[in-house]
CSV table of C-alpha atoms in Angstrom, one decimal:
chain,number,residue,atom,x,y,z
N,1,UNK,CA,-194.6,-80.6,38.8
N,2,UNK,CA,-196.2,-82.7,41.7
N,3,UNK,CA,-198.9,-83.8,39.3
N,4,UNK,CA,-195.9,-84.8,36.6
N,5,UNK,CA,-194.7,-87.1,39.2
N,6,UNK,CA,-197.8,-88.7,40.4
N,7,UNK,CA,-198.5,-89.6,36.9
N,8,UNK,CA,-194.8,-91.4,36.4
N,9,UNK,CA,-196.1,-92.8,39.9
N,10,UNK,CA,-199.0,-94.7,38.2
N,11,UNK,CA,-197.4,-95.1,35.2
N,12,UNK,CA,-194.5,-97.1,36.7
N,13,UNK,CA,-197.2,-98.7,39.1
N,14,UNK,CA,-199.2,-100.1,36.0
N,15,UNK,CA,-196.2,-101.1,34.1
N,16,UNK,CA,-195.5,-103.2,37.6
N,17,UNK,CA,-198.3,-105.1,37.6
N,18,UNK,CA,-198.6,-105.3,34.2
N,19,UNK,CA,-194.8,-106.8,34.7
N,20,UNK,CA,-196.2,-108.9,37.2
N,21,UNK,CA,-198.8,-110.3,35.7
N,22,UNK,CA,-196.9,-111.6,32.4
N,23,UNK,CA,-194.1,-113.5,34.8
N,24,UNK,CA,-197.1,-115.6,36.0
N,25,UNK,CA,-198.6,-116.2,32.6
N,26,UNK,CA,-196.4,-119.2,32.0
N,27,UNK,CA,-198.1,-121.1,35.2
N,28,UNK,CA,-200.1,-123.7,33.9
N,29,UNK,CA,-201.0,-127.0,32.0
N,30,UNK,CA,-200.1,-126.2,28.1
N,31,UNK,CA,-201.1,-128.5,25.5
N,32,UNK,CA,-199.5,-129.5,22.1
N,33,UNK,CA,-200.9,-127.6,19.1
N,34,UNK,CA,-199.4,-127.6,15.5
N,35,UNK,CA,-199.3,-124.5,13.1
N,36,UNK,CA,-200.7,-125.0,9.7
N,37,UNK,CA,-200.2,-121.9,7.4
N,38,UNK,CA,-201.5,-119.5,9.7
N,39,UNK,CA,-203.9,-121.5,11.9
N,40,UNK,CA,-203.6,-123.4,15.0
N,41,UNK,CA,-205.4,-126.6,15.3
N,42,UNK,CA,-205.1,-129.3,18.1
N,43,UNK,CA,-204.5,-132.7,16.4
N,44,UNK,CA,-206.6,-135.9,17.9
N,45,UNK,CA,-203.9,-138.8,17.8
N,46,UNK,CA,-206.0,-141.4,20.0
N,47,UNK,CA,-203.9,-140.8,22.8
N,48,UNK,CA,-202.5,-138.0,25.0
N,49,UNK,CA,-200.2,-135.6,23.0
N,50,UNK,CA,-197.6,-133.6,24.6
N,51,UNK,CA,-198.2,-131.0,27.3
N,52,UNK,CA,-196.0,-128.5,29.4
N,53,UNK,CA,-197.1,-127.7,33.3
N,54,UNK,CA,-195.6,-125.3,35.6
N,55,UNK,CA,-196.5,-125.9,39.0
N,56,UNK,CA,-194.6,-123.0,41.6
N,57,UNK,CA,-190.8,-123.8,40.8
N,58,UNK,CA,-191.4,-127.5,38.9
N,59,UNK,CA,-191.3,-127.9,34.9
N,60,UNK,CA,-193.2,-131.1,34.1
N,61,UNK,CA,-192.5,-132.5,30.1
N,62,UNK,CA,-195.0,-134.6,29.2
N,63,UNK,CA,-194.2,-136.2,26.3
N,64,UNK,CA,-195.3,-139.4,24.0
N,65,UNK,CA,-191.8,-141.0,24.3
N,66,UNK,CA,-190.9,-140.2,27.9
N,67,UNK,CA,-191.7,-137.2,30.7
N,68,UNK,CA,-189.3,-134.9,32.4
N,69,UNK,CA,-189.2,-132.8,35.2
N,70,UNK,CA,-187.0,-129.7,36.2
N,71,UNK,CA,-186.5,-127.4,38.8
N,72,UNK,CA,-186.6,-124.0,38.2
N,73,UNK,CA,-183.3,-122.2,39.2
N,74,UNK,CA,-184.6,-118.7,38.3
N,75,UNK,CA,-186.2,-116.3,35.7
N,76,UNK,CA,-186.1,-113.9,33.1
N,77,UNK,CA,-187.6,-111.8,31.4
N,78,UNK,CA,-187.2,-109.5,28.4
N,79,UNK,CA,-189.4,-108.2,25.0
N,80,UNK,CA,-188.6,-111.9,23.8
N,81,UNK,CA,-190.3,-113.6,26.3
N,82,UNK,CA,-189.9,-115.0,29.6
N,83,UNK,CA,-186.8,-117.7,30.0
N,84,UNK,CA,-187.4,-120.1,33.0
N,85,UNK,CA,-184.1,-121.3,33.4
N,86,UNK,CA,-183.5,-124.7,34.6
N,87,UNK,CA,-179.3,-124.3,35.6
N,88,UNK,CA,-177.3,-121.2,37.2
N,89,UNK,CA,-175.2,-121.3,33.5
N,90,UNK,CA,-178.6,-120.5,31.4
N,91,UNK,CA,-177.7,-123.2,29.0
N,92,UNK,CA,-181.2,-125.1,29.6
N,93,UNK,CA,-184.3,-123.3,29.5
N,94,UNK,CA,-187.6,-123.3,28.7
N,95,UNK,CA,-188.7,-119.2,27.2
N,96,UNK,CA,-192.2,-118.6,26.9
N,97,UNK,CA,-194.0,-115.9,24.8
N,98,UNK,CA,-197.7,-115.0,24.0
N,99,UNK,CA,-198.2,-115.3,20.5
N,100,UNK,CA,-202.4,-115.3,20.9
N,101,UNK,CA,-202.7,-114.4,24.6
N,102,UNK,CA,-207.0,-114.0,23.9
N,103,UNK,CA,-206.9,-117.6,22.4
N,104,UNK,CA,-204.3,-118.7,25.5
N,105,UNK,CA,-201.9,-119.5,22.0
N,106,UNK,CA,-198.0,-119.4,23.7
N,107,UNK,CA,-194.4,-120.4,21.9
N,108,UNK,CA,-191.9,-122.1,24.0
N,109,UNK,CA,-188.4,-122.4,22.8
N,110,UNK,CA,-187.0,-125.0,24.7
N,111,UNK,CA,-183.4,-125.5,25.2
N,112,UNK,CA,-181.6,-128.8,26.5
N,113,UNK,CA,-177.5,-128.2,27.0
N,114,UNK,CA,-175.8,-128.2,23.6
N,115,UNK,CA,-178.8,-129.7,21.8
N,116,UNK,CA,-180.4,-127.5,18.8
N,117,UNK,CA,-183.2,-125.2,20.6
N,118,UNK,CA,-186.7,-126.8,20.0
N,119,UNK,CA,-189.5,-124.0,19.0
N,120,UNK,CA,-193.3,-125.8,19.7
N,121,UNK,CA,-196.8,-124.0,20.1
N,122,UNK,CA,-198.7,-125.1,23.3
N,123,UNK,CA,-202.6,-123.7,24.4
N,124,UNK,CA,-203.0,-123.2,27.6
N,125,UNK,CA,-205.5,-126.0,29.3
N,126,UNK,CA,-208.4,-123.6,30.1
N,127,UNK,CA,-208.7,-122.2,26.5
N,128,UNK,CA,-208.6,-125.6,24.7
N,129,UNK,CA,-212.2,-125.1,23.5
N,130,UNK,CA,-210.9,-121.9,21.4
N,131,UNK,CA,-209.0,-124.0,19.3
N,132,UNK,CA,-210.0,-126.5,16.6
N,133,UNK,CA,-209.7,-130.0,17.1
N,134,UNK,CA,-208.8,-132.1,14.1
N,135,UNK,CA,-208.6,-135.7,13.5
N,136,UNK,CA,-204.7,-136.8,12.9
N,137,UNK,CA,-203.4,-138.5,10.2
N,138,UNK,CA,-200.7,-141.1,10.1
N,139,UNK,CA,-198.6,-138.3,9.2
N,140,UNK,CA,-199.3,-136.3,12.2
N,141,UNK,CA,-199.4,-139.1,14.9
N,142,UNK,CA,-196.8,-141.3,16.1
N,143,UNK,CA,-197.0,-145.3,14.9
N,144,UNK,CA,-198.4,-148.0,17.1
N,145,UNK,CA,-194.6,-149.3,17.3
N,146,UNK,CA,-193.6,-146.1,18.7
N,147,UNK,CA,-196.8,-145.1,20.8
N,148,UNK,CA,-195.8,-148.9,22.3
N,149,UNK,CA,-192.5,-147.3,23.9
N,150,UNK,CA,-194.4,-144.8,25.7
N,151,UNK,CA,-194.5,-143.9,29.7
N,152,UNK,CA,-198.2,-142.8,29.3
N,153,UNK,CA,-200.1,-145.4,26.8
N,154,UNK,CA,-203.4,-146.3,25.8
N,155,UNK,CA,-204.7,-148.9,23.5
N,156,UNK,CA,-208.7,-149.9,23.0
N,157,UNK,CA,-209.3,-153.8,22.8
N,158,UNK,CA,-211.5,-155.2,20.3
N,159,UNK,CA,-214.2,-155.3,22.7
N,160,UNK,CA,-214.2,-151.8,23.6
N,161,UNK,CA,-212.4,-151.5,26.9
N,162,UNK,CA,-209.4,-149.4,26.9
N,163,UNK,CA,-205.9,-150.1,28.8
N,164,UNK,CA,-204.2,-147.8,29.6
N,165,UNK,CA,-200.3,-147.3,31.7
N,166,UNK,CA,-199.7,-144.3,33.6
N,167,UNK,CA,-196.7,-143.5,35.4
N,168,UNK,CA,-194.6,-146.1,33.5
N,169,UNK,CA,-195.7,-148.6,35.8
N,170,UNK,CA,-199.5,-148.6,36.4
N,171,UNK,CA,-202.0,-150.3,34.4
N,172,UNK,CA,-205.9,-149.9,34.3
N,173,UNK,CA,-208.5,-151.4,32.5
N,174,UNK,CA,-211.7,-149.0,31.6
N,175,UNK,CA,-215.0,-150.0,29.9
N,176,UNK,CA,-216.9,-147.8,27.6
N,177,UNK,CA,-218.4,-145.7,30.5
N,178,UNK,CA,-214.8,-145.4,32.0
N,179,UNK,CA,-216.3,-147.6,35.0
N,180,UNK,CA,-212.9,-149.3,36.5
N,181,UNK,CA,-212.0,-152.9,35.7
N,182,UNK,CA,-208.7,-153.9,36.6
N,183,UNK,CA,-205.7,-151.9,37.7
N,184,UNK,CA,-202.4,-152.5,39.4
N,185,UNK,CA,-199.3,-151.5,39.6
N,186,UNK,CA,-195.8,-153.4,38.8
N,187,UNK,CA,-193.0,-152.1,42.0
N,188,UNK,CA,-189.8,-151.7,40.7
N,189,UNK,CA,-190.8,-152.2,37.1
N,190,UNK,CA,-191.9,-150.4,33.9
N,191,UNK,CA,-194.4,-151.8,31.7
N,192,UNK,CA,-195.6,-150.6,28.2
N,193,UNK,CA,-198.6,-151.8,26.0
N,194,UNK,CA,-197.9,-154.3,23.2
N,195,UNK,CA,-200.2,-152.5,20.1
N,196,UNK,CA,-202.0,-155.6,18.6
N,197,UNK,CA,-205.8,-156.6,17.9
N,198,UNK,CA,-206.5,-159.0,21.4
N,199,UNK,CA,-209.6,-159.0,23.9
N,200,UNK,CA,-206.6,-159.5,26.5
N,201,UNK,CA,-203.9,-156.9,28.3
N,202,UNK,CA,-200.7,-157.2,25.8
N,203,UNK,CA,-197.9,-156.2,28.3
N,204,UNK,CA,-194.5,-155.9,28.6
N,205,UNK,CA,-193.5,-155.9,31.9
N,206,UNK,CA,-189.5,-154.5,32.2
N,207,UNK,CA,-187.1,-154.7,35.0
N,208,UNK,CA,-183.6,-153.8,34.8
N,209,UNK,CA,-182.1,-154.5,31.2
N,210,UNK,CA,-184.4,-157.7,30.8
N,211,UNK,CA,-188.1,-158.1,30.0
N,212,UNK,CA,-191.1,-160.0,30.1
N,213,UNK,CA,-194.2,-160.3,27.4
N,214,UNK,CA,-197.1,-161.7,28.8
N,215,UNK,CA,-200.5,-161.3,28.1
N,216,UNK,CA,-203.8,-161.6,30.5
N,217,UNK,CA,-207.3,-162.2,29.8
N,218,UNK,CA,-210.8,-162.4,31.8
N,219,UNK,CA,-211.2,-166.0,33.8
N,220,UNK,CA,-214.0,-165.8,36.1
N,221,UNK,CA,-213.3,-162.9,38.1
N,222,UNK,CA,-209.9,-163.0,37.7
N,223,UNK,CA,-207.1,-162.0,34.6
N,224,UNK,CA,-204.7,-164.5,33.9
N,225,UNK,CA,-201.7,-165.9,31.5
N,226,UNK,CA,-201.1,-168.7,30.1
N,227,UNK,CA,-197.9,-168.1,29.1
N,228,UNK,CA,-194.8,-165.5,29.3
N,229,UNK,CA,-191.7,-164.7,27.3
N,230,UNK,CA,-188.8,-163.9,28.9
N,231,UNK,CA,-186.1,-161.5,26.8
N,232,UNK,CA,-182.9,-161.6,29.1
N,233,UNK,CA,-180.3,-159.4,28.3
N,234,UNK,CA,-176.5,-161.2,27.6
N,235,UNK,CA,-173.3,-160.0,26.7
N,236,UNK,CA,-173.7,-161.7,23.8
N,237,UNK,CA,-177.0,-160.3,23.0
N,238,UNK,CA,-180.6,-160.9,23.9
N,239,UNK,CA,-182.1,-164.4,24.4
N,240,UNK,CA,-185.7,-165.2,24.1
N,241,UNK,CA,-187.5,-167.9,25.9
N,242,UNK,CA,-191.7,-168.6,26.0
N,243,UNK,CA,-192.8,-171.0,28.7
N,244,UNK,CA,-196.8,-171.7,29.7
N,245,UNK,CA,-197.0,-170.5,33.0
N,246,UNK,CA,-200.1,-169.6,34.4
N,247,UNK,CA,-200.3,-166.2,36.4
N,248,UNK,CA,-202.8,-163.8,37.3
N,249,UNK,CA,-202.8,-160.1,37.0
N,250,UNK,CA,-202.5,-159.9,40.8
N,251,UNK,CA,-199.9,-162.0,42.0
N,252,UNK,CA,-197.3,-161.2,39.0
N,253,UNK,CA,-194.0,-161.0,40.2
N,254,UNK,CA,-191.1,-160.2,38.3
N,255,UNK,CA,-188.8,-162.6,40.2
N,256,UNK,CA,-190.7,-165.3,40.5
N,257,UNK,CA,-191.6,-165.6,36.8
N,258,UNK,CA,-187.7,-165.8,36.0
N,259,UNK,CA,-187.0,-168.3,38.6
N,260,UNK,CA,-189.5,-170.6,36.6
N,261,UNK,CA,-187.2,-169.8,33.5
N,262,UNK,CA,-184.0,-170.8,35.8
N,263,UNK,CA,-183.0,-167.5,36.2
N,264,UNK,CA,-182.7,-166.6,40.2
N,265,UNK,CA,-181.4,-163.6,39.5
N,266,UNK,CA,-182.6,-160.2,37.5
N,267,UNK,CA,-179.0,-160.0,35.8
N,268,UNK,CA,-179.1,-156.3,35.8
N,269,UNK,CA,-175.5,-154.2,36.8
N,270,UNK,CA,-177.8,-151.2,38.5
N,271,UNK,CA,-178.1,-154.2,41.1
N,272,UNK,CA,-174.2,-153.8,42.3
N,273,UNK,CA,-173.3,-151.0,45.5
N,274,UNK,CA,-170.7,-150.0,42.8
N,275,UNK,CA,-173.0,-147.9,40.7
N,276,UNK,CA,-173.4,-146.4,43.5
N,277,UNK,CA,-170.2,-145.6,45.4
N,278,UNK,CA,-169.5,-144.0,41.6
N,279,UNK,CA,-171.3,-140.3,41.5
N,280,UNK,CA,-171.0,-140.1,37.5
N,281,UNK,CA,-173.2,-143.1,37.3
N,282,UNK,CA,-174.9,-142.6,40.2
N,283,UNK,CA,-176.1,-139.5,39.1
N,284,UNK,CA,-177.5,-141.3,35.8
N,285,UNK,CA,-179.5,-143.9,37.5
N,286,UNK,CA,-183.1,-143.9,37.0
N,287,UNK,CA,-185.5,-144.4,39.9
N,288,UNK,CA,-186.1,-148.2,38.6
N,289,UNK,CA,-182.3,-148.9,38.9
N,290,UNK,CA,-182.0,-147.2,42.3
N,291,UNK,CA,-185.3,-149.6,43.3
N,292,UNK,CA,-183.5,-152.3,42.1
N,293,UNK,CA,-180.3,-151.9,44.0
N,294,UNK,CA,-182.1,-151.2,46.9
N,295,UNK,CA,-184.1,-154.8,46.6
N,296,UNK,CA,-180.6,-156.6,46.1
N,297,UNK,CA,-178.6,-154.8,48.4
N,298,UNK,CA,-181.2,-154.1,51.4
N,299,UNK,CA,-180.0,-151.0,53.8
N,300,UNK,CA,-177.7,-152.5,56.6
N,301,UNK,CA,-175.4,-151.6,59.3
N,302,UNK,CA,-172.6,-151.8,56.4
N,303,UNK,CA,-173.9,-149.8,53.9
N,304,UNK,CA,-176.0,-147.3,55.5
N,305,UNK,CA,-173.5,-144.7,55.6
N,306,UNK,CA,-172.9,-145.1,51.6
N,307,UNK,CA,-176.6,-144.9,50.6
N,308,UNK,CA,-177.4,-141.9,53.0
N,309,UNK,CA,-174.2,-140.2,51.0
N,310,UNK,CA,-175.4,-141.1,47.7
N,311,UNK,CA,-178.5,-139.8,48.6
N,312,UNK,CA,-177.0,-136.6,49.2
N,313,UNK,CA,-175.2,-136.6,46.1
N,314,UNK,CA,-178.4,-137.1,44.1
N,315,UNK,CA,-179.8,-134.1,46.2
N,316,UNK,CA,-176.9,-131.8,45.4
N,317,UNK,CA,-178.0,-132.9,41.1
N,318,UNK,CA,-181.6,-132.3,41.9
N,319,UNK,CA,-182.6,-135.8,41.5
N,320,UNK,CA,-185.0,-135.5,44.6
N,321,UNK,CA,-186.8,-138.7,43.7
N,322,UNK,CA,-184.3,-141.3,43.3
N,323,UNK,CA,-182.6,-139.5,46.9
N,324,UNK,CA,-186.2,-139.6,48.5
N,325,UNK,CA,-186.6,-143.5,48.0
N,326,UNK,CA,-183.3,-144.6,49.1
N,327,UNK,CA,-183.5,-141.7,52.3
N,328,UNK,CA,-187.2,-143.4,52.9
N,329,UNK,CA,-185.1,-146.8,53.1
N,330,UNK,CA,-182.8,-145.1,55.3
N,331,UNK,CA,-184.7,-144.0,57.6
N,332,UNK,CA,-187.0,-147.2,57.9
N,333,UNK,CA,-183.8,-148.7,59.2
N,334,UNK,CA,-182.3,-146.2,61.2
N,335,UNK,CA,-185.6,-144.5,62.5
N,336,UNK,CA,-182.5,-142.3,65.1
N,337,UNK,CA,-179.9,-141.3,62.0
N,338,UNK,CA,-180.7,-137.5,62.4
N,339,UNK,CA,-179.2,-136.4,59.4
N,340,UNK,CA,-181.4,-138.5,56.9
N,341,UNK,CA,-184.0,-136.7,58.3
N,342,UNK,CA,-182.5,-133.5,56.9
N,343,UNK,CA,-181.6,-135.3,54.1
N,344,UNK,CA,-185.0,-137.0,53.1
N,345,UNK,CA,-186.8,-133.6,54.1
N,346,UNK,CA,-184.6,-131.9,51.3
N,347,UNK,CA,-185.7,-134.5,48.6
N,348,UNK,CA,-189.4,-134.4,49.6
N,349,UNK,CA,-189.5,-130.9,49.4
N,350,UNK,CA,-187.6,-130.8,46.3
N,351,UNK,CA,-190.0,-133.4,45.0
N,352,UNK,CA,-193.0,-131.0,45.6
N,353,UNK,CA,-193.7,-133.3,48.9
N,354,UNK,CA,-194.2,-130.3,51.1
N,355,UNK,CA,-196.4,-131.9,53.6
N,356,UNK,CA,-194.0,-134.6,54.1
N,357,UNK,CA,-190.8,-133.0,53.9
N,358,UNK,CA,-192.3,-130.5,57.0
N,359,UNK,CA,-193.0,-133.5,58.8
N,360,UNK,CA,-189.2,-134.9,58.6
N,361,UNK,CA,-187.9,-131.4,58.8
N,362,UNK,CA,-189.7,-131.3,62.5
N,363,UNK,CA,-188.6,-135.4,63.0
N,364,UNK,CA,-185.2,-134.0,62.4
N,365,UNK,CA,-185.3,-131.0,64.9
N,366,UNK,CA,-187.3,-133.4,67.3
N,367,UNK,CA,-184.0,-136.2,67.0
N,368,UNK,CA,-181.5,-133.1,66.8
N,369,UNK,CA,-183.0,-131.9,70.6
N,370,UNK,CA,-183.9,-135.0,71.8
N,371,UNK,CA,-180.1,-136.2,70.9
N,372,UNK,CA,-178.5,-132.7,72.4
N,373,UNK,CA,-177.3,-131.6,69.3
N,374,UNK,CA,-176.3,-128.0,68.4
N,375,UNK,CA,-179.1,-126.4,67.4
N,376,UNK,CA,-177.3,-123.8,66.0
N,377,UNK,CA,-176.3,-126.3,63.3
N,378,UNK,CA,-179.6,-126.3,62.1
N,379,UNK,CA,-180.0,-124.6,58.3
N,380,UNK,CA,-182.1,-121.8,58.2
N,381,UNK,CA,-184.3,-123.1,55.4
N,382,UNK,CA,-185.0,-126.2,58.1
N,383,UNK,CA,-187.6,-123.1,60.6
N,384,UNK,CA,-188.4,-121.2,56.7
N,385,UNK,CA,-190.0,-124.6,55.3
N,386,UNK,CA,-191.8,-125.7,58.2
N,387,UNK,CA,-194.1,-122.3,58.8
């Protein structure tokens, strides 16, 4: 009998960790593969395909039109895979099952709300070299026109360097040994890459709903433009105007090229407070909108209270970036506002910041004692995060 039992012992010790093990499986950087008949093959587009990482509680999306990022709110896990659900009602969620664990082959079914559920093959990072790489086709890879409208973009000018934009705003030039150029990043702006044969940078620089095509090539040591189109968004539609204005790479500004068009204003709505006093659209306001309010409307005496509210808001919706870049404002102008301190330490940590949000959790307890507040109003994930 006793030896019955330590066997179930084991047994249920070994099914455990096996348990164990498969929950962390998922962890990761995945990358794109396609399924042809019954074979797996990585297809070489010219530029970065898709890709899936799961870093401790964060989903990052990487895809060729745009990238996403959710929280996990908790897991699953059953004989159809794992489901890392992104929302307490299970309606989004990203399930994950081995189909080729030796080869590092997974299926993720991904679903988004009501849309259809999206079934795609990934390989996990380390096991790349398992899989056969295969030169795409037009079929298989996206068009130039559509690679163009991309957050991460490359394109290789005609003599040989290679330009690339990461993070929707930051641009850098490589030569054939990958030795760095030029690079620099556009604040409060996105830019893509204009797909055409040149020996220049074919940019369009966008802020708000308007935009700028402009183009900069090698003078002396320098990269400059000649000229610049400006597409400003009207009621009535788009307008288009091309004016020769010389600029370098360096002192672009976004601003101060439209003034020279006789435009003194970025004519963009996300500039108004209303957007957001108004949680339905705050809520949908991307982090270059909130940037752009923040530059028209600075934080003042009037308005504090509203952003640090709003900031909240965006907290409660897991939008921890757009809440940690007005709270940053915030607290730049009210160094002694104890609850933004909470506040921007909740976004930060959210965010994956965790260095920085410990640092405003312990600003916060430092303002919270040094202000003779009840300590006993402190949350208890305040002492957990800071350990």
């Amino acid at each position: 009998m006793k030896k019955k039992v330590i066997i179930l012992l084991i047994l249920n010790l070994i099914l455990s960790c096996k348990s164990q093990d498969s929950k962390e499986d998922f962890k990761g950087t995945w990358i794109e593969v396609q399924k042809r008949g019954n074979e797996f093959l990585i297809i070489d587009c010219g530029y970065k395909g898709e890709d899936i990482k799961i870093i401790n509680d964060s989903i990052f999306e990487n895809g060729i039109m745009e990238s996403t990022k959710a929280k996990i709110d908790h897991i699953k896990e059953d004989e159809t895979g794992v489901s890392l659900f992104i929302d307490k009602t299970e309606k989004s969620y990203y399930k994950f099952l081995f189909v080729n664990k030796e080869k590092g082959l997974a299926k993720w079914e991904i679903k988004n709300n009501d849309l259809p559920i999206v079934i795609k093959y990934f390989v996990n990072e380390v096991s790349t070299d398992k899989i056969k790489k295969i030169k795409g086709t037009k079929a298989d890879c996206v068009t130039n026109d559509d690679v163009g409208d991309s957050v991460n973009d490359s394109l290789t000018l005609n003599d040989g360097n290679v330009l690339l934009v990461e993070d929707g705003n930051c641009i850098s030039l490589l030569d054939k040994k990958e030795n760095l150029i030029v690079e620099r990043c556009f604040d409060n702006c996105n830019v893509k890459i204009r797909h055409i044969k040149t020996a220049g940078l074919p940019l369009t620089i966008i802020s708000g709903q308007n935009s700028i095509d402009i183009e900069f090539h090698k003078k002396g040591v320098n990269w400059v433009s000649n000229s610049a189109t400006y597409f400003k968004s009207l009621p009535t539609g788009e307008e288009k105007n091309t004016k020769q204005i010389e600029v370098s790479i360096k002192d672009f500004d976004f601003d101060r090229i439209i003034e020279q068009f006789g435009d003194t204003k970025n004519n963009d709505l996300s500039s108004s407070l209303d957007d957001i006093k108004n949680k339905q659209k705050l809520i949908e306001l991307d982090i270059y909108k909130i940037a752009d309010i923040l530059k028209n409307n600075p934080v003042s005496d009037q308005n504090v209270t509203l952003y640090n509210d709003a900031a909240l808001t965006l907290i409660e919706n897991e939008n921890f970036n757009e809440a940690r870049i007005i709270l940053l404002d915030v607290t730049n102008f009210s160094p002694d506002r104890v609850v933004a301190y909470l506040n921007l330490g909740d976004a930060q940590w959210g965010f994956d910041e965790n260095e920085d949000a410990k640092k405003s959790y312990q600003k916060y307890l430092s303002l919270m004692k040094s202000q003779n507040k009840d300590l006993n109003k402190v949350p208890k994930r305040v002492y957990e995060r800071i350990k």
